[in-house]
Coordinates of C-alpha atoms in Angstrom, one line a residue:
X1 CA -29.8 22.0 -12.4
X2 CA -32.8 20.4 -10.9
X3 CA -36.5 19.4 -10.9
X4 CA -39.2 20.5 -8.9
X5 CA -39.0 17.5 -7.3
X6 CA -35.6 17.3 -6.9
X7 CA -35.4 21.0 -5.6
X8 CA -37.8 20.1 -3.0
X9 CA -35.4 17.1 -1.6
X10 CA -33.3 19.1 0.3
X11 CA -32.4 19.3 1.2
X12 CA -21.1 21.0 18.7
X13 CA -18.4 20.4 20.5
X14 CA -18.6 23.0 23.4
X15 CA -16.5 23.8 26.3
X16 CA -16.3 21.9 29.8
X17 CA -17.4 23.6 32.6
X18 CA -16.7 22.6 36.3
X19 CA -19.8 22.9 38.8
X20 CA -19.1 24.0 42.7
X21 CA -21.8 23.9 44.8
X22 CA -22.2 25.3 48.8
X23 CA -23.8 24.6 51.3
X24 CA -25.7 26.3 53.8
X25 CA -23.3 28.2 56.5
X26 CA -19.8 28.4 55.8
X27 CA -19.0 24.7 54.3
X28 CA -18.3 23.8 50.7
X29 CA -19.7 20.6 49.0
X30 CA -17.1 19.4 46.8
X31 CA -17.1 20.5 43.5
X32 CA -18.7 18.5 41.0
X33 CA -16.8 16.7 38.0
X34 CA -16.2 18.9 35.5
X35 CA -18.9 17.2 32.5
X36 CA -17.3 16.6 28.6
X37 CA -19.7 17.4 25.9
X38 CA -21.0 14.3 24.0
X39 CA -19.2 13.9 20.7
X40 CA -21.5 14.2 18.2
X41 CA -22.6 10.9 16.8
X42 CA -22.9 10.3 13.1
X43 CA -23.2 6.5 12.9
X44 CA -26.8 6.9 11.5
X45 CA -25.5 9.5 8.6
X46 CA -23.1 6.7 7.5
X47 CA -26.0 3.8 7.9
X48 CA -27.4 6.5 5.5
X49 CA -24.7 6.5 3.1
X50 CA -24.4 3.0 3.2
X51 CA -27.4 2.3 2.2
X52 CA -27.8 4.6 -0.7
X53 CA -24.8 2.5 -1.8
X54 CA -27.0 -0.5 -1.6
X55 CA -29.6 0.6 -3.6
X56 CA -27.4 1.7 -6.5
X57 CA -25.4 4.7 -6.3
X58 CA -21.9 4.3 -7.0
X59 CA -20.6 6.7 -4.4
X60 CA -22.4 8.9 -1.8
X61 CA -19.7 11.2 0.4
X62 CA -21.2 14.0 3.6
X63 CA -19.3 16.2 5.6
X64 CA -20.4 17.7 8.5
X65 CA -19.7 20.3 11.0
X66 CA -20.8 20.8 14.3
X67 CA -19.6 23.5 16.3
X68 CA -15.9 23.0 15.8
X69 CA -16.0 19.1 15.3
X70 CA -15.7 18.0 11.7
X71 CA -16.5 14.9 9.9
X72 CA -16.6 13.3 6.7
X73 CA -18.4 10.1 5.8
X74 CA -18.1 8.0 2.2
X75 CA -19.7 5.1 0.9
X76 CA -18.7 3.0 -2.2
X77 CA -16.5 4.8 -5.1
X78 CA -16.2 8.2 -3.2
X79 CA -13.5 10.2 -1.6
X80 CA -14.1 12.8 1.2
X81 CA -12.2 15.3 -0.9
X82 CA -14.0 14.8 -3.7
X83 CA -15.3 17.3 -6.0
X84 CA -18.8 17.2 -7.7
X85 CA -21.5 19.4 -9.9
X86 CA -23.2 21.1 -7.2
X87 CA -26.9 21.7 -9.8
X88 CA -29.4 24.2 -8.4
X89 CA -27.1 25.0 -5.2
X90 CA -25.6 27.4 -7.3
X91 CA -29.0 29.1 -7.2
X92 CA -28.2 30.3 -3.7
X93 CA -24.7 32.1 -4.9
X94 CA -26.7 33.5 -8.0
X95 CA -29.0 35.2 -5.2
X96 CA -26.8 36.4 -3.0
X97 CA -24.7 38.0 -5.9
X98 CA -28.0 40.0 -6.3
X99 CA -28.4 41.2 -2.9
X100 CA -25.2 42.2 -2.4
X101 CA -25.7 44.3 -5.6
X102 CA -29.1 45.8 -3.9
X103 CA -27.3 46.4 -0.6
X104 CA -25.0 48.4 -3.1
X105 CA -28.0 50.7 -4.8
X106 CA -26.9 49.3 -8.0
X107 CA -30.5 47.5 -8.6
X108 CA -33.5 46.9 -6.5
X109 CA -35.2 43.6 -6.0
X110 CA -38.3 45.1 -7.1
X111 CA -37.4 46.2 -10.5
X112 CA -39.3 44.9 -12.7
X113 CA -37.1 42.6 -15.0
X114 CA -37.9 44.9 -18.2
X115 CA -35.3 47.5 -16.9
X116 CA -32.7 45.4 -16.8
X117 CA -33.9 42.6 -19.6
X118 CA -35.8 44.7 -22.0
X119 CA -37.6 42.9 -24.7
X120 CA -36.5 39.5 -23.0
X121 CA -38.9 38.1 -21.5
X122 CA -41.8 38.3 -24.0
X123 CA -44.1 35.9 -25.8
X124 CA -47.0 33.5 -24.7
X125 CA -48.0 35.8 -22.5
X126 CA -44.8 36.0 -20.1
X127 CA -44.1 39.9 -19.8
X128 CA -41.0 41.5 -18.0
X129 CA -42.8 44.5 -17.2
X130 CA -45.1 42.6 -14.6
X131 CA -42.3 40.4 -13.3
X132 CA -39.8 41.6 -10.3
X133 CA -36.2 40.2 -10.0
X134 CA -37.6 39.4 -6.5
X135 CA -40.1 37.1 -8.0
X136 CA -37.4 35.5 -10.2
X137 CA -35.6 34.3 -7.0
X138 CA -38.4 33.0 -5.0
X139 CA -40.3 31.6 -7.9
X140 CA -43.4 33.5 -7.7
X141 CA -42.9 34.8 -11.6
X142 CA -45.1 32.3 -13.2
X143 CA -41.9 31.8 -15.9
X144 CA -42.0 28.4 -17.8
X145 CA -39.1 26.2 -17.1
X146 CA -36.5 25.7 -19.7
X147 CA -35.8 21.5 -18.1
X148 CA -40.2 21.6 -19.1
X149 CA -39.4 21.7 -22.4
X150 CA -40.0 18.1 -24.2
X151 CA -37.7 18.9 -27.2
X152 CA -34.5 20.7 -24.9
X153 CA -35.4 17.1 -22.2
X154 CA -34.9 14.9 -25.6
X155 CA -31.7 16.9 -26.4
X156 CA -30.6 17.4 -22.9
X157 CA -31.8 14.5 -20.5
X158 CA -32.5 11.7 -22.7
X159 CA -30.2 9.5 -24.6
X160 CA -29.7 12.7 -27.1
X161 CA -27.4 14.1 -24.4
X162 CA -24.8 11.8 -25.3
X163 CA -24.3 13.3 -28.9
X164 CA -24.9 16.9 -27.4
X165 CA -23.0 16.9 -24.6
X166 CA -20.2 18.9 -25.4
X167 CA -22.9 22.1 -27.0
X168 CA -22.8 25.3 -26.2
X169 CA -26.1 27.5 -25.0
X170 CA -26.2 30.7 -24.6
X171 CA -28.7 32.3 -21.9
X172 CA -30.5 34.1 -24.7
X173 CA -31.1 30.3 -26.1
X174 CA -32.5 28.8 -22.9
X175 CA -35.2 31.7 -22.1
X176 CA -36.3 31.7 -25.8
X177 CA -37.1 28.1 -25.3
X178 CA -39.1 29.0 -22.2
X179 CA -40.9 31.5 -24.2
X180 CA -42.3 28.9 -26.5
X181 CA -44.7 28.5 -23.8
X182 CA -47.4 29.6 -21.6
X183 CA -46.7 31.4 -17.8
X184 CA -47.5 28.8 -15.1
X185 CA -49.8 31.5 -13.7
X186 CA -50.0 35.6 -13.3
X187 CA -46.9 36.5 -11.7
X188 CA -46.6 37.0 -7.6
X189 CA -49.9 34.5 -7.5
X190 CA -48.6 31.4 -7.3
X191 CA -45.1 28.8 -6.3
X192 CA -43.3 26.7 -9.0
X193 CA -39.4 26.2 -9.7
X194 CA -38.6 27.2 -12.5
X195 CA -34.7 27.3 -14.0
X196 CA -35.1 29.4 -16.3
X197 CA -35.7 32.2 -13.5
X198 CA -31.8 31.9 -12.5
X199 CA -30.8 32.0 -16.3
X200 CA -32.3 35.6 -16.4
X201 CA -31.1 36.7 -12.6
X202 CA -27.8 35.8 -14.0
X203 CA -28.8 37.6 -16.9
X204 CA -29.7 41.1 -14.8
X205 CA -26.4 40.7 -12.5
X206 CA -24.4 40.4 -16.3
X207 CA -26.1 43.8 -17.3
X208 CA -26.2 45.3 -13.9
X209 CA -22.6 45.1 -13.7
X210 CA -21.0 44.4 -17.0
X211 CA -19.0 41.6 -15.9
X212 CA -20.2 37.6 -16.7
X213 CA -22.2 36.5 -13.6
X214 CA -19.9 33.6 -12.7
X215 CA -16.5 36.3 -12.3
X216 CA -19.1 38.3 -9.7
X217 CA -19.2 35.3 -7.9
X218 CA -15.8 34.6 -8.2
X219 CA -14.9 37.8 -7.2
X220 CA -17.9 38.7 -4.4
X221 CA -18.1 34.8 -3.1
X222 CA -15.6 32.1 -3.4
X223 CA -12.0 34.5 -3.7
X224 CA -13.3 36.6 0.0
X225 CA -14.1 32.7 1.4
X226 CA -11.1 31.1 0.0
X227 CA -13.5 28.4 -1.5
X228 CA -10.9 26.7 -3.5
X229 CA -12.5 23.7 -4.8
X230 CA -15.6 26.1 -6.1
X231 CA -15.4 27.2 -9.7
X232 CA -18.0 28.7 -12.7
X233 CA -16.5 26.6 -15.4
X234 CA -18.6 28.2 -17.7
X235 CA -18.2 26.0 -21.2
X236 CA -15.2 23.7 -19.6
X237 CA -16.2 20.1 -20.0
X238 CA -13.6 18.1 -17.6
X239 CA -14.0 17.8 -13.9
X240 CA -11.5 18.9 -11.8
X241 CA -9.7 17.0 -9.5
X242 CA -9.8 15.2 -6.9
X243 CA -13.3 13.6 -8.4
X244 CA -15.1 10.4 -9.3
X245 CA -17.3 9.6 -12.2
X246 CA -21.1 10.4 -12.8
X247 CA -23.2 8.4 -14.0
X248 CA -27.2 8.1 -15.4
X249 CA -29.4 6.4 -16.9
X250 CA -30.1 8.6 -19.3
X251 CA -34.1 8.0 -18.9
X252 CA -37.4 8.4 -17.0
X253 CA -38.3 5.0 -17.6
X254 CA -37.3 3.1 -13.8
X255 CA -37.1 0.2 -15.6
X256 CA -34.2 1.2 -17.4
X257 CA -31.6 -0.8 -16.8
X258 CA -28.3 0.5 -19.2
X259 CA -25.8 3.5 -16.5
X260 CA -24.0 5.8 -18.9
X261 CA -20.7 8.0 -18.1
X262 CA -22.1 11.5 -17.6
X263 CA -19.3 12.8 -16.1
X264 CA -18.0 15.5 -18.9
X265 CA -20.5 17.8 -20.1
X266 CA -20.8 21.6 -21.3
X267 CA -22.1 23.5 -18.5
X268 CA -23.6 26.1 -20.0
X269 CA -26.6 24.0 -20.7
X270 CA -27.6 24.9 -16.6
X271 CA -26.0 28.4 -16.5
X272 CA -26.6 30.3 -14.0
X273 CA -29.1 27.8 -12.9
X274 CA -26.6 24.6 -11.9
X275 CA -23.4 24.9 -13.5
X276 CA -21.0 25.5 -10.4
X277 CA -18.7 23.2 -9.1
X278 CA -17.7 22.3 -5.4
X279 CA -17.0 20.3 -2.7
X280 CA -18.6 19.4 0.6
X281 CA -16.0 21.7 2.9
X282 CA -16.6 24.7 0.4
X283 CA -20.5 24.5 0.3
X284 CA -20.5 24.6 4.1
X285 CA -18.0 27.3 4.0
X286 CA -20.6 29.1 2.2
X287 CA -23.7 28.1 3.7
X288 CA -22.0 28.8 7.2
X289 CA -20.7 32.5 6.6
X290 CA -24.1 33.5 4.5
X291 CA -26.6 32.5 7.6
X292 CA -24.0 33.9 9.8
X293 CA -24.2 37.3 8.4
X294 CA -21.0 37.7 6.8
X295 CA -22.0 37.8 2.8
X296 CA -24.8 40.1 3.4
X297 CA -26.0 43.2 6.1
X298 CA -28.9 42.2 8.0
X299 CA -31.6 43.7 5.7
X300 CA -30.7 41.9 2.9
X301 CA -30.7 38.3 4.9
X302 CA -33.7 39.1 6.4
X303 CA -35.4 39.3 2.7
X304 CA -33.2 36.6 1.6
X305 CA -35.0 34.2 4.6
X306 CA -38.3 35.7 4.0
X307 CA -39.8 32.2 2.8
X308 CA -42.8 31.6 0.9
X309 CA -44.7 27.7 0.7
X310 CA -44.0 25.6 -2.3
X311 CA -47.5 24.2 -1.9
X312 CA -49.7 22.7 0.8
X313 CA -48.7 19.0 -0.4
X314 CA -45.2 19.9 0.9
X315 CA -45.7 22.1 4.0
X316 CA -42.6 21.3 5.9
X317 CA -40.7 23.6 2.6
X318 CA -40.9 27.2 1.9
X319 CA -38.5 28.8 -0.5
X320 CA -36.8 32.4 0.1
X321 CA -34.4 34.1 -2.2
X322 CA -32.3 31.1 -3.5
X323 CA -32.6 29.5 -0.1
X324 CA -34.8 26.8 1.3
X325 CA -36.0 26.1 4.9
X326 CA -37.0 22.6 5.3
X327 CA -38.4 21.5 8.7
X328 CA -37.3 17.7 9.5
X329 CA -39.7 15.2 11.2
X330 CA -37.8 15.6 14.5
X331 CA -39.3 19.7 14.3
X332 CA -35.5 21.3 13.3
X333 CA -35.2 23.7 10.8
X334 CA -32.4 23.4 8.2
X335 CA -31.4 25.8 5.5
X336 CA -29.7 25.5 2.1
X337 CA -30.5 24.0 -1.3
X338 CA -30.5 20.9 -3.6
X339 CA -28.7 20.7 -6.4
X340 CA -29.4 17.6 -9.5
X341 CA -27.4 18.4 -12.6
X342 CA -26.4 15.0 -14.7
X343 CA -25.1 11.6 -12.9
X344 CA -25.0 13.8 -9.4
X345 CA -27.5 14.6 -6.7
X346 CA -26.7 17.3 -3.8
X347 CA -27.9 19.0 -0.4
X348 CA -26.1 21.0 1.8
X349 CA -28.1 22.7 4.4
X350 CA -27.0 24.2 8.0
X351 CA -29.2 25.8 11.0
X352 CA -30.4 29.1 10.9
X353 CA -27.9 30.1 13.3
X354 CA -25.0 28.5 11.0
X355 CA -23.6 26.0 13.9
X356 CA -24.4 22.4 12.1
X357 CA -24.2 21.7 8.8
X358 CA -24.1 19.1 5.9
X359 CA -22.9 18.8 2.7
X360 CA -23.5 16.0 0.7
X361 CA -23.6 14.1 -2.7
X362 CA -24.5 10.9 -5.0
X363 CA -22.7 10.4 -8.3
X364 CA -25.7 9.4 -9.7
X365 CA -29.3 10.9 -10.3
X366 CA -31.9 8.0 -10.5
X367 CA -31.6 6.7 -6.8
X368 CA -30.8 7.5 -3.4
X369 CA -32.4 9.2 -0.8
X370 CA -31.1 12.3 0.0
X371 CA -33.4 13.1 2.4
X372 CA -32.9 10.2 4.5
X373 CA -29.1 11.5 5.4
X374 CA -30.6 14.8 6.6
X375 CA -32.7 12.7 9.0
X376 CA -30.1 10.7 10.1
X377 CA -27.4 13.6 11.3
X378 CA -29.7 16.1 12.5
X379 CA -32.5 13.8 13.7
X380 CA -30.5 10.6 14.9
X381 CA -32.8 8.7 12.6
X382 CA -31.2 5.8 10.8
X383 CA -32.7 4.6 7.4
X384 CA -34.7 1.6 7.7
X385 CA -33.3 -1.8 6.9

């Protein structure tokens, strides 16, 4: 599960062709060498690596793709195989769980959440009736965030965590926090992340279909793409393997000096929010086949990339339905999701037309820059010395 802030961080080889030329009347120039695409160069996405390394994390690890050329860089205590706590990317299975289940007339994006939720979302003046499940996904429904709560941070985030870290919460638990408070605004008139949004989509998708959210991704997502490292682990503590550790510092204070073992924890505290689990080859699986067209018909991935801005002090992001488009200093568009969830820090993005992609992720969650390895592989632009 992620910030704001950390939300906003997001976050080909082709073939040869021989070229004849003629001239004028009946003889032939010779024909031209055939030309060999360039091989895609990643050396500034591992300068990028390496120097997240340098300034403290543990272990950073990126795939990418492009075209049908693969590679896989690692820095410090990682293994390209390695699997990790994906966060807030699991926002963007959440999603399209949901508009595969409107391409299926089961719901409608612009139900309000009352139908499915009654009585839920009540209290401080948050109402379901005035809120769309649409508006949940692009965080236009003015819904408090749980991770805003100073008493579930203290428990959660802070040193508390390490006495709580194996405690259950139900969904039910984390909205009623959220409705300790006020709305961040009227719904559908402003932007704001806000995690508890995804607890309740997961929340309609549980009633819409009677099955937990997590086996309708299971069975809708990750079985039909073979992702095999991917998993809802639900309340399951342990990673699995292959994996390194996480780590934090437990604190907001960047003076802070003592890194903790984060690595087992009870998921449940994201939900449907940030508790998947993946890999770098999975999430670009996924990322790959969604923009592609091959998780959703057209319609729905039309509204899916129908973006809105986060606000005009980040204009290079707009958010659509559990999937950001960033535009990079170079002027490419990328789209995907960050993911921050305890001791790891995630992106995996891919152009709009699926071709290159990244997948990426720190075992750590108070340093690195994320953003600089999306400059480097899909601007060339290595991180500064």
């Amino acid at each position: 599960m992620t910030s704001a802030r950390a939300a906003r961080t997001l976050l080909a080889a082709t073939a040869a062709t021989a070229v004849a030329a003629l001239t004028a009347g009946a003889l032939a120039a010779p024909a031209v060498a055939a030309t060999t695409p360039k091989k895609p160069d990643h050396t500034a996405t591992q300068r990028a690596l390496d120097a997240a390394v340098a300034e403290g994390v543990p272990g950073a690890v990126a795939q990418v793709r492009s075209g049908r050329t693969a590679w896989t860089g690692t820095a410090g205590e990682r293994g390209g195989q390695d699997r990790y706590r994906v966060g807030s990317i699991t926002k963007t299975f959440v999603a399209t769980v949901l508009l595969q289940l409107q391409a299926e007339d089961r719901l409608d994006l612009d139900d309000p959440v009352e139908k499915w939720l009654p009585g839920v979302v009540r209290g401080n003046g948050h109402d379901g009736r005035k809120i769309t499940v649409r508006q949940l996904l692009n965080h236009t429904s003015g819904v408090y965030s749980v991770t805003s709560d100073p008493g579930f941070q203290q428990k959660v985030f802070g040193p508390e965590f390490l006495q709580n870290r194996y405690d259950t919460w139900t969904p039910e638990q984390l909205v009623a926090i959220a409705m300790t408070h006020k709305p961040d605004f009227a719904p559908g008139t402003s932007w704001n992340y806000s995690n508890t949004n995804y607890v309740l989509a997961g929340m309609v998708i549980e009633k819409a279909t009677g099955r937990p959210y997590g086996k309708e991704v299971e069975r809708r997502i990750i079985k039909p793409l073979k992702l095999r490292a991917t998993s809802v682990p639900g309340t399951k503590a342990k990673m699995p393997q292959p994996s390194s550790r996480a780590y934090s510092k437990l604190s907001i204070d960047p003076s802070a000096t003592k890194i903790h073992d984060v690595t087992e924890l009870n998921p449940s505290l994201a939900y449907a929010a940030g508790e998947m689990i993946s890999d770098s080859n999975d999430l670009q699986t996924f990322y790959r086949a969604l923009l592609k067209g091959k998780l959703l018909p057209k319609g729905e991935l039309r509204e899916m990339t129908q973006a809105v801005p986060v606000g005009a002090e980040n204009p290079e992001f707009h958010y659509g339905l559990g999937l950001m488009r960033q535009k990079l200093s170079c002027g490419k568009e990328v789209w995907g999701h960050g993911g921050g969830i305890h001791g790891s820090s995630s992106e995996a993005v891919a152009t709009r037309d699926g071709e290159h992609s990244l997948a990426m992720n720190f075992n750590a969650d108070w340093t690195g820059d994320s953003a600089a390895v999306l400059e480097a592989e899909f601007c060339g632009t290595a991180p500064k010395s």
